[in-house]
mmCIF file of C-alpha atoms in Angstrom:
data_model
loop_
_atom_site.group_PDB
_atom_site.id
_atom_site.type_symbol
_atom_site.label_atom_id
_atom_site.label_comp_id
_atom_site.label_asym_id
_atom_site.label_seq_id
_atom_site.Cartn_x
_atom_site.Cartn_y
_atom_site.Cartn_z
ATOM 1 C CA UNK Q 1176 -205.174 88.392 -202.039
ATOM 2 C CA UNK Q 1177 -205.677 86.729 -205.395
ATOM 3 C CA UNK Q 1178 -202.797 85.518 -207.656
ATOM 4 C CA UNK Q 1179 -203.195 83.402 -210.512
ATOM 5 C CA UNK Q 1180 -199.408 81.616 -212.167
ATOM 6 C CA UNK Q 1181 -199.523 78.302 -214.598
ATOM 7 C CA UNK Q 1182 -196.441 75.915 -215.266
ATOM 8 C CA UNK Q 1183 -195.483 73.108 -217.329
ATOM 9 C CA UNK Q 1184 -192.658 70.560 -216.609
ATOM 10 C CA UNK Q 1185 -190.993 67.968 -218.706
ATOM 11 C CA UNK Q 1186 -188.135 65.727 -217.336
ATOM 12 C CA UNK Q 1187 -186.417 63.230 -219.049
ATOM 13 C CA UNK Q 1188 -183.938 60.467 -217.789
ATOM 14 C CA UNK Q 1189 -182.420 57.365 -219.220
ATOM 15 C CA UNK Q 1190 -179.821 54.495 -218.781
ATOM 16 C CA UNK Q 1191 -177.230 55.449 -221.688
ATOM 17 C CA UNK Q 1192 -175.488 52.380 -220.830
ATOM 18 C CA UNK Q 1193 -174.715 50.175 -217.450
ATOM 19 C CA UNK Q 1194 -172.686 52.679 -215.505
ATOM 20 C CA UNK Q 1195 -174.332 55.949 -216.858
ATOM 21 C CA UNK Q 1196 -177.459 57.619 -216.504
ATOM 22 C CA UNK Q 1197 -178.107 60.666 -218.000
ATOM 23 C CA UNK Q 1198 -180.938 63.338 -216.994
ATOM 24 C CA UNK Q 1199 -183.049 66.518 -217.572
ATOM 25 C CA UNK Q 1200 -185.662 68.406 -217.154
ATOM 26 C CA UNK Q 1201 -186.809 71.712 -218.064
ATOM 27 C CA UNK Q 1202 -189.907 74.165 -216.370
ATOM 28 C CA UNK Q 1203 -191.858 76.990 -217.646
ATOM 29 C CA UNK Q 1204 -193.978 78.934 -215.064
ATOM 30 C CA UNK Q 1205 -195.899 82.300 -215.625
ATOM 31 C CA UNK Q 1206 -197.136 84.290 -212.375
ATOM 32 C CA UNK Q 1207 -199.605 87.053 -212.455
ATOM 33 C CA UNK Q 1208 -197.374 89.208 -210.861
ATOM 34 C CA UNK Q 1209 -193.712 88.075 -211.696
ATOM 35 C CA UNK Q 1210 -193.859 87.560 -215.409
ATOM 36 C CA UNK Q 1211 -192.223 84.260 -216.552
ATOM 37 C CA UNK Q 1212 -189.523 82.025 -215.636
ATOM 38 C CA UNK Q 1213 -187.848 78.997 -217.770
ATOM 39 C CA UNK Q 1214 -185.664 77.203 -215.361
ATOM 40 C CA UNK Q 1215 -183.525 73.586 -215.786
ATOM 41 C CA UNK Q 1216 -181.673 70.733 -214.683
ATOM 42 C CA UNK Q 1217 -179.214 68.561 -216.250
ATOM 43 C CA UNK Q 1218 -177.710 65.432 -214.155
ATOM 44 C CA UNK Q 1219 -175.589 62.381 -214.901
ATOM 45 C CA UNK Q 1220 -174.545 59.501 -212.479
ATOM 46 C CA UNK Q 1221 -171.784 56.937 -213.458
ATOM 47 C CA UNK Q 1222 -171.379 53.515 -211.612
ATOM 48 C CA UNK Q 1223 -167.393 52.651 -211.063
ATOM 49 C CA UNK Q 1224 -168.330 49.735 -209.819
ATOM 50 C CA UNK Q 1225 -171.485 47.665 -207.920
ATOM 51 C CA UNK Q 1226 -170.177 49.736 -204.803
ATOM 52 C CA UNK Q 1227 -169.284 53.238 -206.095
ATOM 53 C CA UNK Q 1228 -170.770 55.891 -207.916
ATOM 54 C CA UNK Q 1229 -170.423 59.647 -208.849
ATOM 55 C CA UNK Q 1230 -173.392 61.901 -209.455
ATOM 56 C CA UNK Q 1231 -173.281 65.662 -210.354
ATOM 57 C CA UNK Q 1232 -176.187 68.116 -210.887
ATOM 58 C CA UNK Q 1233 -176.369 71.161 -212.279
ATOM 59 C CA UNK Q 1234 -179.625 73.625 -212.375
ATOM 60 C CA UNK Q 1235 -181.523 76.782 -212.021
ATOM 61 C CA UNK Q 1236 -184.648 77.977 -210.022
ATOM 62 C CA UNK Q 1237 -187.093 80.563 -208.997
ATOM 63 C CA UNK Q 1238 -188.852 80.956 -206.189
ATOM 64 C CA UNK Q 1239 -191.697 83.638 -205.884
ATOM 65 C CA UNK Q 1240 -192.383 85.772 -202.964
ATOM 66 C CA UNK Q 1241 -195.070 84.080 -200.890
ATOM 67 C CA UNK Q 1242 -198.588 86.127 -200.085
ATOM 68 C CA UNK Q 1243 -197.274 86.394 -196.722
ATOM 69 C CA UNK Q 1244 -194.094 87.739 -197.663
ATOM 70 C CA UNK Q 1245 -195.886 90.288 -199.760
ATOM 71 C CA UNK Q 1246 -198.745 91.591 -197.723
ATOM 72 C CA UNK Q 1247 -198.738 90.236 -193.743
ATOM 73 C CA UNK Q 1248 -199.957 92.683 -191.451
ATOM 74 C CA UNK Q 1249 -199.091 91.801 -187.795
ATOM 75 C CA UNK Q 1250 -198.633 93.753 -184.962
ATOM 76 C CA UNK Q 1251 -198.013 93.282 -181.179
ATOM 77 C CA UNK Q 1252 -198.106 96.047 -177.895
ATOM 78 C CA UNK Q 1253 -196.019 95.132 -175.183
ATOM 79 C CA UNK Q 1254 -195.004 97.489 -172.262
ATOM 80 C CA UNK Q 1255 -191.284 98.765 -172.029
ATOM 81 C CA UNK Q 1256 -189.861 98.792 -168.267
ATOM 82 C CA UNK Q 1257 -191.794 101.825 -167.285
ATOM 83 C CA UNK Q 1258 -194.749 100.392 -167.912
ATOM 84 C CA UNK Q 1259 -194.798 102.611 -171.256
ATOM 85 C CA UNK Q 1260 -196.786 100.478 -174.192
ATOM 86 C CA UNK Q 1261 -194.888 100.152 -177.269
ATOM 87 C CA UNK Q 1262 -196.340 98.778 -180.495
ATOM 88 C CA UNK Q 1263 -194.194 96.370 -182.838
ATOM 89 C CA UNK Q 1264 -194.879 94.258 -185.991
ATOM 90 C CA UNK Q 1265 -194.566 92.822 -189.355
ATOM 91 C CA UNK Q 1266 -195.856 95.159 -192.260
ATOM 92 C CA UNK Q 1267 -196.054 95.159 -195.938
ATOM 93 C CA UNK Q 1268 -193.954 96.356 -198.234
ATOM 94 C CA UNK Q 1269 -196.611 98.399 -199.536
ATOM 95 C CA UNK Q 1270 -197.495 99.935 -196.185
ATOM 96 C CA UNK Q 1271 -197.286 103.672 -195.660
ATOM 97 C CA UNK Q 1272 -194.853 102.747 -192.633
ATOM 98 C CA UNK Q 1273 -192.863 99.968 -194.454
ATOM 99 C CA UNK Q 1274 -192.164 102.684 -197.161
ATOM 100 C CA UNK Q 1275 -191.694 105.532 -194.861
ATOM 101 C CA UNK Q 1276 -188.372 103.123 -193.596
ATOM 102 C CA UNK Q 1277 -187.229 102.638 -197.208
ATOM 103 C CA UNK Q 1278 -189.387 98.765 -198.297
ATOM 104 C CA UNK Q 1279 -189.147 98.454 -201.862
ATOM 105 C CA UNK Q 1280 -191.207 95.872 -203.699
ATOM 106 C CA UNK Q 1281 -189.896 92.224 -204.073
ATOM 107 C CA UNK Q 1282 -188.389 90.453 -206.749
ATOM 108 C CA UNK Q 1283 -188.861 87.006 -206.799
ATOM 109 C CA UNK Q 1284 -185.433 84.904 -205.624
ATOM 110 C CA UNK Q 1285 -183.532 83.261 -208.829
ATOM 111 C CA UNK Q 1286 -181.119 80.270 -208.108
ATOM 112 C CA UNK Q 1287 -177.939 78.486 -210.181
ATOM 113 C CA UNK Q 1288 -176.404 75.456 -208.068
ATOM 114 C CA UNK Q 1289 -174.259 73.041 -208.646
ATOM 115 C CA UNK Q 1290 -173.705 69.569 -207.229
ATOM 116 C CA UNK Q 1291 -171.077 67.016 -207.375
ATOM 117 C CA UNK Q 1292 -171.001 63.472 -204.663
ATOM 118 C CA UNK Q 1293 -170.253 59.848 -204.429
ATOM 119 C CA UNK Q 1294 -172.225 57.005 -203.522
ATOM 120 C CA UNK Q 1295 -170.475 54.217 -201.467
ATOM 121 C CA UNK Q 1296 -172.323 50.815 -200.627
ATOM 122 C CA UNK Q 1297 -170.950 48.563 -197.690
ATOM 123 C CA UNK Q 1298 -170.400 44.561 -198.369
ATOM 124 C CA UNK Q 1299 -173.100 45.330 -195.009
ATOM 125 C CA UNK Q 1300 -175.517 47.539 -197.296
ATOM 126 C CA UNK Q 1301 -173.986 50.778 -195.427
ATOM 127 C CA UNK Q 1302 -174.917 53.601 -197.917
ATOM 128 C CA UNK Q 1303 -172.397 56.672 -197.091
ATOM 129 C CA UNK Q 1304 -172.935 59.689 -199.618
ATOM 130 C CA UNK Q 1305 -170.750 62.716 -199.981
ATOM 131 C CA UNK Q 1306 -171.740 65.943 -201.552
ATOM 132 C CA UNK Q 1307 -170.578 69.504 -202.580
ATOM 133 C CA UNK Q 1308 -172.859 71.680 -202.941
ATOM 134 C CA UNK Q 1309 -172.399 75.208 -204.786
ATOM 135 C CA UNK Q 1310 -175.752 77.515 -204.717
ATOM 136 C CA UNK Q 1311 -176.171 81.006 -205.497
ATOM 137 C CA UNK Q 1312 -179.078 83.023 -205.472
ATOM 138 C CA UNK Q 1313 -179.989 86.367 -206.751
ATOM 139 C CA UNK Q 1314 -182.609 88.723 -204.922
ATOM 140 C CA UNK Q 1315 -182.822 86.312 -201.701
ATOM 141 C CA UNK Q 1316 -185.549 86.784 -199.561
ATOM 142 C CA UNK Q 1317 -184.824 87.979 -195.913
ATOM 143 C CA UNK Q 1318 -186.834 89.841 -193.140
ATOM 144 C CA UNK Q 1319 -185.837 93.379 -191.670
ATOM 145 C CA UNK Q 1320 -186.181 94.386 -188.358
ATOM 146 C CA UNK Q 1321 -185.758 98.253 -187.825
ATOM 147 C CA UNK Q 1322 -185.367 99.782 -184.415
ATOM 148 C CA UNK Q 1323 -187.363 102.870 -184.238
ATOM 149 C CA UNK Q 1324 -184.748 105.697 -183.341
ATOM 150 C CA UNK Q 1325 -184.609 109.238 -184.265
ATOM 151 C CA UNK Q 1326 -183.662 109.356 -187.704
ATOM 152 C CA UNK Q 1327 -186.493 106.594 -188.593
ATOM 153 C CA UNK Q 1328 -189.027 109.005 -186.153
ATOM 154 C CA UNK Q 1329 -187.853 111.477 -188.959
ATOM 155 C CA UNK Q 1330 -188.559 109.710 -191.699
ATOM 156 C CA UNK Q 1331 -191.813 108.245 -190.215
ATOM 157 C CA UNK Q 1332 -193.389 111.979 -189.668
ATOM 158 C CA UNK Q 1333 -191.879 113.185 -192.743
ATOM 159 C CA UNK Q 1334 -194.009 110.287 -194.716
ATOM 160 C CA UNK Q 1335 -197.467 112.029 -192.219
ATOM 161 C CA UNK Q 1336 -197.761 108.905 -190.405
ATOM 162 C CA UNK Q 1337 -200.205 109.244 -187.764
ATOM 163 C CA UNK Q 1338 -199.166 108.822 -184.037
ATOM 164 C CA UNK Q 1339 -195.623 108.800 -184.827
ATOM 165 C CA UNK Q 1340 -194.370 109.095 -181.018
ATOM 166 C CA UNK Q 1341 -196.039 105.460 -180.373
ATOM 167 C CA UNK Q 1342 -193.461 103.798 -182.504
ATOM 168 C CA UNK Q 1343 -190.293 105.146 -180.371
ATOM 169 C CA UNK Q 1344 -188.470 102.256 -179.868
ATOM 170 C CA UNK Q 1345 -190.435 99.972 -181.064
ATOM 171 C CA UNK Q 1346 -188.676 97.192 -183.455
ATOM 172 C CA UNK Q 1347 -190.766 97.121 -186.775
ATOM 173 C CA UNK Q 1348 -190.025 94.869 -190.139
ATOM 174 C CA UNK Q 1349 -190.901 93.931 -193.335
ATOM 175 C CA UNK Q 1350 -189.383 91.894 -196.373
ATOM 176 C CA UNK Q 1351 -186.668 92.135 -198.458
ATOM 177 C CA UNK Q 1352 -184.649 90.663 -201.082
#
């Protein structure tokens, strides 16, 4: 598997006085297979005092779908109770049996967060943080595991996979967002 994706990234942060510092920083990536993405991040931390400070942070991202996400192929046999073999394993989403159970192709995962803490320095040199952290992303990435039953036997025939009646039972999975 091949895959070819370029970015460029520019950040930018300064002292705007003696309590506040100001930053950004901005990233444009192209992937072969995902088109483009311009994500950002803006930030700002102000000093009440030599001991205490606030910091927020707000941003986007993107995260594309790894090679293995896309196309790993793994499969195990293990034997059921009766001694009965029964084949699992991690497929594609392109795979004739991935698609037969309904695998669509992935989207890469998109992100907005937000960020908001204090800083607290001891007299000791104690450094206690607290944060709040708000993320949400779009199109996450997750696995599915499928339990072969009847209606996915269905399905599985219907799509003329071979051996079909190996795969009773068996728990078989792929990606999704």
């Amino acid at each position: 598997f091949e895959s070819e994706s370029w970015g460029t990234y520019i950040d930018f942060e300064a002292d705007v006085s003696e309590q506040l510092t100001l930053g950004s920083a901005f990233r444009f990536e192209d992937f072969e297979e995902f088109d483009s993405t311009f994500d950002w991040k803006l930030s700002a931390r102000y000093a009440i005092s030599d001991s205490l400070a606030i910091r927020a942070t707000a941003n986007t991202g993107f995260r594309a779908p790894t090679p293995g996400q896309v196309n790993t192929l793994n499969t195990t046999t293990t034997a059921d109770s009766s001694g009965r073999l029964i084949p699992s394993g991690t497929f594609p989403v392109n795979n004739p049996v991935a698609l037969a159970l309904g695998s669509m192709e992935l989207n890469p995962e998109e992100s907005t967060s937000f960020t908001i803490g204090a800083v607290f320095e001891t007299e000791g040199g104690t450094g206690i943080t607290l944060d709040y952290y708000d993320i949400e992303i779009k199109d996450r990435l997750a696995f599915r595991n499928i339990t072969v039953g009847a209606d996915e036997m269905a399905s599985l025939t219907a799509a003329g996979i071979p051996n079909v009646a190996t795969l009773d039972g068996s728990n078989l999975n792929y990606f999704v967002n």
